[in-house]
JSON list of C-alpha atoms in Angstrom, two decimals:
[
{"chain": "A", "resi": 21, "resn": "UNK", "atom": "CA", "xyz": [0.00, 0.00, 0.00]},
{"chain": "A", "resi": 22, "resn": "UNK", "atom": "CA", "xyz": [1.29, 3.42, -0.76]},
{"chain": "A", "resi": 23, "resn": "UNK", "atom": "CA", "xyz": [3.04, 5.09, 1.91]},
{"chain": "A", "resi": 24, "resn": "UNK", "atom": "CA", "xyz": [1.98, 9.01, 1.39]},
{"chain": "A", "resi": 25, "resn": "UNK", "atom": "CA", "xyz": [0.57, 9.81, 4.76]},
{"chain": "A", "resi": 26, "resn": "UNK", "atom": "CA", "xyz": [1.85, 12.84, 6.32]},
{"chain": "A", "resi": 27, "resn": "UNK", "atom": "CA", "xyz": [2.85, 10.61, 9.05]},
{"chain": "A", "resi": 28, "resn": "UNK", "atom": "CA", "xyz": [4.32, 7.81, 6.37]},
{"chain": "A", "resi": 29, "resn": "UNK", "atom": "CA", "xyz": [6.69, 10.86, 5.49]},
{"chain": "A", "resi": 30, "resn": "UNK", "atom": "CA", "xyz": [7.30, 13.25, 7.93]},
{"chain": "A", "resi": 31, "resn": "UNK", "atom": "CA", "xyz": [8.98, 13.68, 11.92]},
{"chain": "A", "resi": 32, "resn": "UNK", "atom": "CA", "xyz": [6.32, 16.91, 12.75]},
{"chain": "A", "resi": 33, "resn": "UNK", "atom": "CA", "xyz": [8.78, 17.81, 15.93]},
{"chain": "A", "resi": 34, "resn": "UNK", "atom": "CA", "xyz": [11.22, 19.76, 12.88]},
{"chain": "A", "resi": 35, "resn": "UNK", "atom": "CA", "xyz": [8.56, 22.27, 11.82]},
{"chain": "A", "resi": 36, "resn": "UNK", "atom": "CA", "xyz": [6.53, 25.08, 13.16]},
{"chain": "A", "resi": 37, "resn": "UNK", "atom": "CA", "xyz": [3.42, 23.76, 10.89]},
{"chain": "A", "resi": 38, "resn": "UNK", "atom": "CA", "xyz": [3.04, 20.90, 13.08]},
{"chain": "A", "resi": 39, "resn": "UNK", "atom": "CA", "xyz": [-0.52, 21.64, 13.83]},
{"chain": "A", "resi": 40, "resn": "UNK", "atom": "CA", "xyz": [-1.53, 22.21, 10.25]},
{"chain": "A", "resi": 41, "resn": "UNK", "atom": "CA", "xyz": [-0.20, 19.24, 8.71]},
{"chain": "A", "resi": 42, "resn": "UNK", "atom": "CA", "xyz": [-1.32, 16.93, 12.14]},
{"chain": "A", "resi": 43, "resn": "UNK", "atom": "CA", "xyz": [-5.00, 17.89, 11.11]},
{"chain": "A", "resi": 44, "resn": "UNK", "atom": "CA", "xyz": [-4.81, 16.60, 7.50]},
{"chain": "A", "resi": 45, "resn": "UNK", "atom": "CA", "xyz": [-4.03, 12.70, 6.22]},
{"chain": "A", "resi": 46, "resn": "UNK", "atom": "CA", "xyz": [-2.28, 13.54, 2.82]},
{"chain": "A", "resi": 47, "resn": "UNK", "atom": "CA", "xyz": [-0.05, 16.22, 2.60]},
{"chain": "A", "resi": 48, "resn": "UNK", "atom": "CA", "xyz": [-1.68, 18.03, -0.26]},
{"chain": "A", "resi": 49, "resn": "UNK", "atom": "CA", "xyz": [-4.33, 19.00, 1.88]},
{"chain": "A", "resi": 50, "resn": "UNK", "atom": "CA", "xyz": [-2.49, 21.15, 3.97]},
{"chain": "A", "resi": 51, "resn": "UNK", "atom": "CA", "xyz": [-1.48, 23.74, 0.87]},
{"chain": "A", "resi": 52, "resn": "UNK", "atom": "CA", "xyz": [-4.59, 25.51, 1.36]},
{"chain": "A", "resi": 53, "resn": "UNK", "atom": "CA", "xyz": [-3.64, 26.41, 4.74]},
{"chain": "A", "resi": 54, "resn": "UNK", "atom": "CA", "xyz": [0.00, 27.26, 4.75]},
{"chain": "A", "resi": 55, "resn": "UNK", "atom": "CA", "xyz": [-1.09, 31.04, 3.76]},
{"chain": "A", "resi": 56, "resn": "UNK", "atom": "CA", "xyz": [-3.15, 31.37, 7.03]},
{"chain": "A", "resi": 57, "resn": "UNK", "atom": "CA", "xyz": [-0.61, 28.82, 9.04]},
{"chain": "A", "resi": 58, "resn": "UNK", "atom": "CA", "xyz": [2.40, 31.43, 8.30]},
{"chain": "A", "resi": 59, "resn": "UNK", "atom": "CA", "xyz": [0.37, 34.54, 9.96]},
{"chain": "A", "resi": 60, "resn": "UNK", "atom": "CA", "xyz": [-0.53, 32.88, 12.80]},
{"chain": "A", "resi": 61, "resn": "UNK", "atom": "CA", "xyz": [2.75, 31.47, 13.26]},
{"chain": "A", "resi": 62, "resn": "UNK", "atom": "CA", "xyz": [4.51, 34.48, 12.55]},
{"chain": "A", "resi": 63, "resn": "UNK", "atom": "CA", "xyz": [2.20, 36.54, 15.10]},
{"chain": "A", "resi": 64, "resn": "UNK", "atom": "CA", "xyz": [3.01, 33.85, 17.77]},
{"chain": "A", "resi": 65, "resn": "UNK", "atom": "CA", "xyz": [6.81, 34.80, 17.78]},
{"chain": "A", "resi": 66, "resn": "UNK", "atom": "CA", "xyz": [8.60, 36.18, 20.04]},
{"chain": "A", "resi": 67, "resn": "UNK", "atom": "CA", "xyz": [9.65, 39.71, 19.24]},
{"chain": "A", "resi": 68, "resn": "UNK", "atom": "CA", "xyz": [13.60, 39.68, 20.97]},
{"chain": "A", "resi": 69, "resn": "UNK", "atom": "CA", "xyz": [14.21, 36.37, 18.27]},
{"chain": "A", "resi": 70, "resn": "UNK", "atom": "CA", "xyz": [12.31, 37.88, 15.53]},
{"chain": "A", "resi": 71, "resn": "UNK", "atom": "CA", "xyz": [12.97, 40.81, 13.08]},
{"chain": "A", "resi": 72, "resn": "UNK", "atom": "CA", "xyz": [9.46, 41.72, 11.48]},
{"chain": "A", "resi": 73, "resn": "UNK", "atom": "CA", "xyz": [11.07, 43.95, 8.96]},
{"chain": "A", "resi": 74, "resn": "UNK", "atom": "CA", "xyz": [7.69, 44.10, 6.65]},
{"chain": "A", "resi": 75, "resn": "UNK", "atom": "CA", "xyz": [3.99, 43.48, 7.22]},
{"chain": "A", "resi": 76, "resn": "UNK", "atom": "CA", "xyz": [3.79, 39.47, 7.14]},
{"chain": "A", "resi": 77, "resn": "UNK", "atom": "CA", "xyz": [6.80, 39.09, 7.08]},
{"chain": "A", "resi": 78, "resn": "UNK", "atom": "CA", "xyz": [8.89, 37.62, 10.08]},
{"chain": "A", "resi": 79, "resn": "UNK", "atom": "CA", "xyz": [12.75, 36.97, 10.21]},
{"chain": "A", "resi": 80, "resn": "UNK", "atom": "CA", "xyz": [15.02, 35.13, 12.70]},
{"chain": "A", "resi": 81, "resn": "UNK", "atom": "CA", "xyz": [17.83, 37.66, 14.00]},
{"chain": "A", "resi": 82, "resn": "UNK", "atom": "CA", "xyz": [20.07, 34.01, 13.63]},
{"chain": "A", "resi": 83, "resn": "UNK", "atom": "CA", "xyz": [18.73, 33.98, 10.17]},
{"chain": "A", "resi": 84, "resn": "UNK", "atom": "CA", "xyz": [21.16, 35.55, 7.10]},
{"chain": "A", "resi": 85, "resn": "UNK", "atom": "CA", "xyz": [19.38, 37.31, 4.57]},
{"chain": "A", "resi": 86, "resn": "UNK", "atom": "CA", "xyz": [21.15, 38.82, 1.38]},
{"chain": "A", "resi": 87, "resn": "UNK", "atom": "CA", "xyz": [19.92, 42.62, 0.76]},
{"chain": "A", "resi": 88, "resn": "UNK", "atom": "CA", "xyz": [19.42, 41.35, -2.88]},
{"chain": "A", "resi": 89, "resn": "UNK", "atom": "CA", "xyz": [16.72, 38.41, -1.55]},
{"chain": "A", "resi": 90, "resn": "UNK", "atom": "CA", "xyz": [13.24, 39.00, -2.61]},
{"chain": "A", "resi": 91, "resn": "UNK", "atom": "CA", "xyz": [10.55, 38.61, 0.02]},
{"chain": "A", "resi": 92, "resn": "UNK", "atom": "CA", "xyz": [7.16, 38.90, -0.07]},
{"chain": "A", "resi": 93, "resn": "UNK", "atom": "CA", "xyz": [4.95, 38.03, 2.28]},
{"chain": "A", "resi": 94, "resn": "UNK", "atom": "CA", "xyz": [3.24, 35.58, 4.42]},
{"chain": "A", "resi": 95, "resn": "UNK", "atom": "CA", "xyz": [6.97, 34.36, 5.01]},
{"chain": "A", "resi": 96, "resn": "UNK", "atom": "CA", "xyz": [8.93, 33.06, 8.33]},
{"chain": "A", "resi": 97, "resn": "UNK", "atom": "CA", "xyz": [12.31, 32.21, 7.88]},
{"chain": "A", "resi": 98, "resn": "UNK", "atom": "CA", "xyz": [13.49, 30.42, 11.08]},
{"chain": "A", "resi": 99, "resn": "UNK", "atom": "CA", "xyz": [16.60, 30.63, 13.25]},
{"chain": "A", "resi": 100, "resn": "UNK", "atom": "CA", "xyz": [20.37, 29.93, 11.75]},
{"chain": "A", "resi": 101, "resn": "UNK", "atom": "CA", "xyz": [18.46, 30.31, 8.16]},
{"chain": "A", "resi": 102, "resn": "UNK", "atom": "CA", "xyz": [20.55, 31.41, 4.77]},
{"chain": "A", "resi": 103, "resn": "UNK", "atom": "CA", "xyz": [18.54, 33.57, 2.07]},
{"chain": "A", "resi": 104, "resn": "UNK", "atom": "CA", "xyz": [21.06, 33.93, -0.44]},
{"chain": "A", "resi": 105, "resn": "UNK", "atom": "CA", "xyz": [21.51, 36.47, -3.16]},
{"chain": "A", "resi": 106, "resn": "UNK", "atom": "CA", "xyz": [18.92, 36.89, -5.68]},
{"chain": "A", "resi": 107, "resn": "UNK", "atom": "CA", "xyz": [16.46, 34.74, -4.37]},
{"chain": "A", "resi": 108, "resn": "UNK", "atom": "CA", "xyz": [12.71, 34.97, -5.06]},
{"chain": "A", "resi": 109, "resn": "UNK", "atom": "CA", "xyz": [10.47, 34.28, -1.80]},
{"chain": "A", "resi": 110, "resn": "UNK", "atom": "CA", "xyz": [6.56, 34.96, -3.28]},
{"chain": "A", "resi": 111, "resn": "UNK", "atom": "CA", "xyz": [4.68, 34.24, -0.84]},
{"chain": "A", "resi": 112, "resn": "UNK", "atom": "CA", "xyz": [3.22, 31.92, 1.69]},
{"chain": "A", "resi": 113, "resn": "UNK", "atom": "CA", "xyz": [6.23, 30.38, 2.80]},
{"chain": "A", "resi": 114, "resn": "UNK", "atom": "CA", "xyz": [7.39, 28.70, 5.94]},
{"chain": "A", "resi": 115, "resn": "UNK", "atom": "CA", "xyz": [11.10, 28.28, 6.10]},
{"chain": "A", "resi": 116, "resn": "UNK", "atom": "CA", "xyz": [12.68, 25.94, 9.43]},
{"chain": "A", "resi": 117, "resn": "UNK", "atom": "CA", "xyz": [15.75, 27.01, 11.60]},
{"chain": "A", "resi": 118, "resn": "UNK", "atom": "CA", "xyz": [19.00, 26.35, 9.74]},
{"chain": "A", "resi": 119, "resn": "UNK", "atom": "CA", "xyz": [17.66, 25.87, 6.32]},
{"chain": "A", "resi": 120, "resn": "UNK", "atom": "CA", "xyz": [19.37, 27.24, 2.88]},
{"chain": "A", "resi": 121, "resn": "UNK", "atom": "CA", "xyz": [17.59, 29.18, 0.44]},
{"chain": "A", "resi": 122, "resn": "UNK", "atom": "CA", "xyz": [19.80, 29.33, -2.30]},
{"chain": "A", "resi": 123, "resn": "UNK", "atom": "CA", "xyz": [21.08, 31.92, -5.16]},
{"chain": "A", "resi": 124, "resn": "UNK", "atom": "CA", "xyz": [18.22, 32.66, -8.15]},
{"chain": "A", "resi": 125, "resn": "UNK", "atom": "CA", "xyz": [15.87, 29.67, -5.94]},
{"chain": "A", "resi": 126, "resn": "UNK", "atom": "CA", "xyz": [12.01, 30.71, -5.91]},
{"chain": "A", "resi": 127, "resn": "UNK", "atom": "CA", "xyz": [9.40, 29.70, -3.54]},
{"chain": "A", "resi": 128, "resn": "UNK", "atom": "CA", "xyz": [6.08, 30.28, -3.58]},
{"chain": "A", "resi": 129, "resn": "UNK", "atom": "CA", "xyz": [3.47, 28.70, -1.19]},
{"chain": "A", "resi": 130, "resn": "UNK", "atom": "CA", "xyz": [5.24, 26.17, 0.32]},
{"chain": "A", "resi": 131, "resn": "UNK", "atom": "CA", "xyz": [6.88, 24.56, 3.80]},
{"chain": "A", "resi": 132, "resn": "UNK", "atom": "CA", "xyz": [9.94, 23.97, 4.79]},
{"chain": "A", "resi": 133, "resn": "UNK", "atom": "CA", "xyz": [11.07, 21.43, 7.40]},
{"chain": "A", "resi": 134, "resn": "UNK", "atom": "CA", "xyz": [14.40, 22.64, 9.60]},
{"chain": "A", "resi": 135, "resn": "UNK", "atom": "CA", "xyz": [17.66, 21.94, 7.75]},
{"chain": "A", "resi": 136, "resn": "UNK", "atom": "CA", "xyz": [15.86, 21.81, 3.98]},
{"chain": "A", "resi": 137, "resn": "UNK", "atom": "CA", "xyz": [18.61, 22.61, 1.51]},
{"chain": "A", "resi": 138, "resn": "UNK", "atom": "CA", "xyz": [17.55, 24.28, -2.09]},
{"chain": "A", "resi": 139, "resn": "UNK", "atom": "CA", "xyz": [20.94, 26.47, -2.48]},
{"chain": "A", "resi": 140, "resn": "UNK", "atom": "CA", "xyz": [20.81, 26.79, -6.33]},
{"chain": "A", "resi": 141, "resn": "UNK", "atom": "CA", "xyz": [18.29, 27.61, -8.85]},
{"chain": "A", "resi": 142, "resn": "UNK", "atom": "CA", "xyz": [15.64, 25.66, -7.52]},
{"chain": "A", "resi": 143, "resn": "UNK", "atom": "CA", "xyz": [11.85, 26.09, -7.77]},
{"chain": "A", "resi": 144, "resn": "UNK", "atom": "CA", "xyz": [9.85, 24.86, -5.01]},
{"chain": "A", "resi": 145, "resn": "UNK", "atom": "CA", "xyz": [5.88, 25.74, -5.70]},
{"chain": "A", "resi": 146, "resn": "UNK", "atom": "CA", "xyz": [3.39, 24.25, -4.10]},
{"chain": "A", "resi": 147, "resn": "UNK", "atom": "CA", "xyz": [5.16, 21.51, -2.07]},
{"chain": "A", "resi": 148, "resn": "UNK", "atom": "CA", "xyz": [6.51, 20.43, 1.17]},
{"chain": "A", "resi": 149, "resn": "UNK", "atom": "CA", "xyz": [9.94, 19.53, 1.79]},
{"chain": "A", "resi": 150, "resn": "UNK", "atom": "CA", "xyz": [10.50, 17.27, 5.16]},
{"chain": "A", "resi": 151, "resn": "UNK", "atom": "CA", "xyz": [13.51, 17.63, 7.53]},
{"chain": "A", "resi": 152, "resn": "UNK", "atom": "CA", "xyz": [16.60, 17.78, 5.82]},
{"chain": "A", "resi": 153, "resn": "UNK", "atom": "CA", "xyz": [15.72, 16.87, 2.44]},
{"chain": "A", "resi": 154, "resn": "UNK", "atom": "CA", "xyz": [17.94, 18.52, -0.18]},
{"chain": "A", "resi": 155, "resn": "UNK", "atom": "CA", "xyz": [17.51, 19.58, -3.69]},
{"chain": "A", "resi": 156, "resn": "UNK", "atom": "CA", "xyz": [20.46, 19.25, -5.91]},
{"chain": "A", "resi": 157, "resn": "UNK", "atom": "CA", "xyz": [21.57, 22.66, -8.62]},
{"chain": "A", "resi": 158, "resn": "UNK", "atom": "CA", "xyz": [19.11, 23.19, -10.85]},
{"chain": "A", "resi": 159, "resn": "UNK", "atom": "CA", "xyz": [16.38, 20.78, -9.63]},
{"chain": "A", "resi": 160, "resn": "UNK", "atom": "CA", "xyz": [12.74, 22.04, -9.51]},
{"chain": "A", "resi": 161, "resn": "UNK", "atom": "CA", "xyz": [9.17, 21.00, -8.75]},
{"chain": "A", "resi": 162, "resn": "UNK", "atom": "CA", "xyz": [6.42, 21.27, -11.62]},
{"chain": "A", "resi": 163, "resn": "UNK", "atom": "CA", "xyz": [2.98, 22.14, -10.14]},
{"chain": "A", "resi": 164, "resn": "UNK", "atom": "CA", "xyz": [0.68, 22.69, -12.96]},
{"chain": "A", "resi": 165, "resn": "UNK", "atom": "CA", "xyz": [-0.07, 20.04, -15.62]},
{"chain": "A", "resi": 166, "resn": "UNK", "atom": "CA", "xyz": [0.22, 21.25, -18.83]},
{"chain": "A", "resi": 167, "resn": "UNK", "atom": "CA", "xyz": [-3.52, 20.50, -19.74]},
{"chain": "A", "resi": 168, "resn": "UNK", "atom": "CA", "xyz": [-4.23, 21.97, -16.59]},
{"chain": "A", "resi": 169, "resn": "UNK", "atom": "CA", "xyz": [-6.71, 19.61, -15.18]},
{"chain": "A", "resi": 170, "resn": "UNK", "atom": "CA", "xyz": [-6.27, 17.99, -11.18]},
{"chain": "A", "resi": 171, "resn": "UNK", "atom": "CA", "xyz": [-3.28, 16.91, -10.44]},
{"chain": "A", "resi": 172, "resn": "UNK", "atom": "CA", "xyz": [-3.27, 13.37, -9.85]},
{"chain": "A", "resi": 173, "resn": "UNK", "atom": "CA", "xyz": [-0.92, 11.01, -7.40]},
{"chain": "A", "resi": 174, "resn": "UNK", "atom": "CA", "xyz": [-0.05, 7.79, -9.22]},
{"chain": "A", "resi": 175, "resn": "UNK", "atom": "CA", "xyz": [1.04, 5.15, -7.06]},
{"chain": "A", "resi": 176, "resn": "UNK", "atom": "CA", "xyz": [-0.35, 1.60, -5.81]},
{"chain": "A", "resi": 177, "resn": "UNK", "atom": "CA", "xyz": [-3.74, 3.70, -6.66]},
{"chain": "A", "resi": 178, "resn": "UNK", "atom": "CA", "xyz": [-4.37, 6.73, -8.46]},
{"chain": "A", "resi": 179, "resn": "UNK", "atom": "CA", "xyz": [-5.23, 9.38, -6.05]},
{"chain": "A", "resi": 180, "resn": "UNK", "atom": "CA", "xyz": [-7.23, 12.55, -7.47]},
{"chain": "A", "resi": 181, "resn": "UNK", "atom": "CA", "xyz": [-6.22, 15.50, -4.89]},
{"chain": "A", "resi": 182, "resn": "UNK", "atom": "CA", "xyz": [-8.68, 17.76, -6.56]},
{"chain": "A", "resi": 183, "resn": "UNK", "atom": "CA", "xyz": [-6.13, 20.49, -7.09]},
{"chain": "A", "resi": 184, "resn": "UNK", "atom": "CA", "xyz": [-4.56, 22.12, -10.41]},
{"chain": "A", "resi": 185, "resn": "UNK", "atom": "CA", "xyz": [-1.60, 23.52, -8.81]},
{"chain": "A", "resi": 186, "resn": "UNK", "atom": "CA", "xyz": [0.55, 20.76, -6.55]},
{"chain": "A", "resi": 187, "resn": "UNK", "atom": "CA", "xyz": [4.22, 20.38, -6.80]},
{"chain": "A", "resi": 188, "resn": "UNK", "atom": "CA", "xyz": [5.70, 17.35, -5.10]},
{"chain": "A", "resi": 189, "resn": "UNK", "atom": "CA", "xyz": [6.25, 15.92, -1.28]},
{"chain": "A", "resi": 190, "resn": "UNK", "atom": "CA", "xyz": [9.48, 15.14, -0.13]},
{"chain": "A", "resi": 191, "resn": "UNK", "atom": "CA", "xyz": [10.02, 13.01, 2.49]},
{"chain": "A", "resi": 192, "resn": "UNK", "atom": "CA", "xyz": [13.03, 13.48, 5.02]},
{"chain": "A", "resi": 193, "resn": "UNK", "atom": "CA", "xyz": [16.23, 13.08, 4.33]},
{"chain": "A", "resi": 194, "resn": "UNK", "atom": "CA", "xyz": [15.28, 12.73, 0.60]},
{"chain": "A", "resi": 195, "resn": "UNK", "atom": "CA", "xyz": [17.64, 13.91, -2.00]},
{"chain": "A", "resi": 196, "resn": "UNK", "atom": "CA", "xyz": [17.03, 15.26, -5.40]},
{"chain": "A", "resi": 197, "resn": "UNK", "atom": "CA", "xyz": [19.98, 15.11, -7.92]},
{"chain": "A", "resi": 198, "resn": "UNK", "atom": "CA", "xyz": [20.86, 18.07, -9.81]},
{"chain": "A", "resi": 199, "resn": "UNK", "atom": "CA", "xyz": [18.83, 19.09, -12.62]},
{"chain": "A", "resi": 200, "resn": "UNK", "atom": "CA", "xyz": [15.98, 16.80, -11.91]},
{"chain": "A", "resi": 201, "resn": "UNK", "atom": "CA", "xyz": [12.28, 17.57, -12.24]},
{"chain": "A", "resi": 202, "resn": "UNK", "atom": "CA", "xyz": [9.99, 16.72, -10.38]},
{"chain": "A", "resi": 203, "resn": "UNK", "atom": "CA", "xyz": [6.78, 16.50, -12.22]},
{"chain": "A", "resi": 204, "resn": "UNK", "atom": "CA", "xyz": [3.20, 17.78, -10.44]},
{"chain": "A", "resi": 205, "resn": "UNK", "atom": "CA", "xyz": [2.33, 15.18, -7.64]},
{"chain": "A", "resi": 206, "resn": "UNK", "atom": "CA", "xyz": [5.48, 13.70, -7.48]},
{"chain": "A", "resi": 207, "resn": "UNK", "atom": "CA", "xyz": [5.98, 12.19, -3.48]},
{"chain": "A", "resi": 208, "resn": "UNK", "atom": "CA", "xyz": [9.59, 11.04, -2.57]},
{"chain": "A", "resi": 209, "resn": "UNK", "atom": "CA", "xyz": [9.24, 8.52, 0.51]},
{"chain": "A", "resi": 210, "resn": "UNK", "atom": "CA", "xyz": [11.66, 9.40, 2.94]},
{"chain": "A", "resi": 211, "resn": "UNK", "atom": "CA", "xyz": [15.94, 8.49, 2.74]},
{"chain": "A", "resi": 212, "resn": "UNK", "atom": "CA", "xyz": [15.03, 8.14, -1.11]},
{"chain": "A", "resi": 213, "resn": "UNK", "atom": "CA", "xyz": [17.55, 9.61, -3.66]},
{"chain": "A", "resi": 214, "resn": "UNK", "atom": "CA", "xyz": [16.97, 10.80, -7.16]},
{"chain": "A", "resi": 215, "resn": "UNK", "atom": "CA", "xyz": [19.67, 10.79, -9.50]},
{"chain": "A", "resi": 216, "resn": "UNK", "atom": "CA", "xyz": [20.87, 13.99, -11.30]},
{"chain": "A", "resi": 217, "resn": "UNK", "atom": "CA", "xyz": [19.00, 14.54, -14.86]},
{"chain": "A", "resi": 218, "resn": "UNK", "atom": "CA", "xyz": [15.81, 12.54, -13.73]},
{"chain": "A", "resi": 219, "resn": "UNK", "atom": "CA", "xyz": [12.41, 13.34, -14.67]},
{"chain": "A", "resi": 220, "resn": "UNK", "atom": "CA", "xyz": [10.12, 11.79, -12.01]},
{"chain": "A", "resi": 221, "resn": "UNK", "atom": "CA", "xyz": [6.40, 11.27, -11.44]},
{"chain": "A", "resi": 222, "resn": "UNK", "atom": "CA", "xyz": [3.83, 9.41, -9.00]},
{"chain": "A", "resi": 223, "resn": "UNK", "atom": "CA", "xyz": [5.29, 7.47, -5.83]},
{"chain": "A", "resi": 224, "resn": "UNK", "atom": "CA", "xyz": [8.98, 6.77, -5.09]},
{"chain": "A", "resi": 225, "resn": "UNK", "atom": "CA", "xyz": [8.83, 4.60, -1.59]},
{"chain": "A", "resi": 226, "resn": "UNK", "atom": "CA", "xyz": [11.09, 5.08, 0.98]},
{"chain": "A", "resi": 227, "resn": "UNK", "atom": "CA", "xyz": [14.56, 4.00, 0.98]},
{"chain": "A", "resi": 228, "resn": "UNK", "atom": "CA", "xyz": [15.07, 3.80, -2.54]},
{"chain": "A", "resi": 229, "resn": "UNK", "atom": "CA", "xyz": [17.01, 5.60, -5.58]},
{"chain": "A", "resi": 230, "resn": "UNK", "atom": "CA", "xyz": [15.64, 6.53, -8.78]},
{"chain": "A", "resi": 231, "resn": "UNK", "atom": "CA", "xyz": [18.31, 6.05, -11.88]},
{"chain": "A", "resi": 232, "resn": "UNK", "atom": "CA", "xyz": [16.64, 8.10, -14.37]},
{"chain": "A", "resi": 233, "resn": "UNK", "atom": "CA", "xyz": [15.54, 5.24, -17.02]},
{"chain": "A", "resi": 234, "resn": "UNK", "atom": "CA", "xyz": [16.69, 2.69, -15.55]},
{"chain": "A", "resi": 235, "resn": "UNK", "atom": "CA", "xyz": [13.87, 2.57, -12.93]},
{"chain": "A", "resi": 236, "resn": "UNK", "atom": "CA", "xyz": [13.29, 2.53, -8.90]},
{"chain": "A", "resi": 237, "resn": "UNK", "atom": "CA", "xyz": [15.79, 0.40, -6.90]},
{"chain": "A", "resi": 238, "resn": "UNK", "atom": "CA", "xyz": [15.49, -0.44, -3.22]},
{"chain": "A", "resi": 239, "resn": "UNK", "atom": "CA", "xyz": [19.23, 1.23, -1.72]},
{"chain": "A", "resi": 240, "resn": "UNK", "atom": "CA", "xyz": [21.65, -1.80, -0.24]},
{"chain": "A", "resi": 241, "resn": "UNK", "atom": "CA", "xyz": [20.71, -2.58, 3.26]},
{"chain": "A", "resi": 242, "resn": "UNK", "atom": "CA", "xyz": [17.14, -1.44, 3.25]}
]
């Protein structure tokens, strides 16, 4: 049976959405609430650990934000965080403590889990990225189809999530090789790896690597 439950994929004690996503079953159902999940967070914070530089918008005196960042808000970056030069934060974003936020990277409507790497040119729409996953150079999720009907999940089953924009799910500890894509309802179990140059869809279980082509393999040991 497929394992795509928020609690198949994710350790809630590494985010501050823990309460949104413990209320929901699959994870897609939380991305209507991550706008509304970031202001209340974000109001909740305490003022002598947080900058709050811009309406909606909170920062993490830890955190280390490049003057040429982009950010719009609802956004929290958390504690020890790293916005890097030139990148694009539109909106509706939760970012954990010690997380990287990479050069030219977007985000848009989104959560992620402490220690989440995307450090360069990554899109992340749409998606949730569990504790310390990591997205290789040039790697990016795709969360529209291009006949822009629902987004479907395509594992054991075929699971209609009744939304047109949905990125992908990424388990912790998964990693995504570098210039992979990710297409819309793609959901990487957790310690699975994706080679670099993949195009992936539908349900990679946990524990395994994706070779491009060549298919899903279970990892040695597992």
């Amino acid at each position: 049976m497929d394992a795509i439950k928020i609690r198949d994929l994710f350790d809630l004690a590494h985010t501050r959405a823990a309460q949104l996503l413990s209320g929901c079953i699959y994870p897609w159902e939380a991305l209507d609430g991550i706008r509304e999940t970031v202001l209340a967070v974000g109001a909740s914070l305490p003022t002598e650990e947080y900058d709050h530089p811009q309406p909606d918008v909170w920062i993490a005196k830890t955190a280390s934000v490049a003057p040429t960042a982009s950010i719009t808000g609802p956004c929290v970056i958390g504690a020890g965080t790293e916005v890097r030069p030139g990148a694009f934060l539109r909106g509706s974003i939760l970012v954990g403590d010690g997380a990287v936020v990479g050069n030219s990277s977007e985000l848009k409507n989104c959560i992620l889990f402490d220690g989440v790497q995307v450090p360069h040119y990554n899109y992340v729409g749409d998606s949730i990225l569990g504790y310390k996953a990591h997205m290789g150079a040039g790697a990016i999720t795709s969360n529209v189809k291009g006949d822009k009907k629902n987004v479907v999940v395509h594992g054991e089953e075929s699971y209609d999530t009744g939304r047109k924009k949905f990125g992908a799910m990424l388990g912790d500890y998964a990693e995504i090789g570098c210039n992979s894509v990710l297409n819309p309802g793609t959901i990487i179990g957790r310690n699975s790896q994706v080679y670099p140059l993949s195009c992936v869809r539908g349900v990679v279980p946990a524990h395994c690597i994706v070779k491009g082509e060549r298919g899903v393999f279970k990892k040695c040991g597992e």
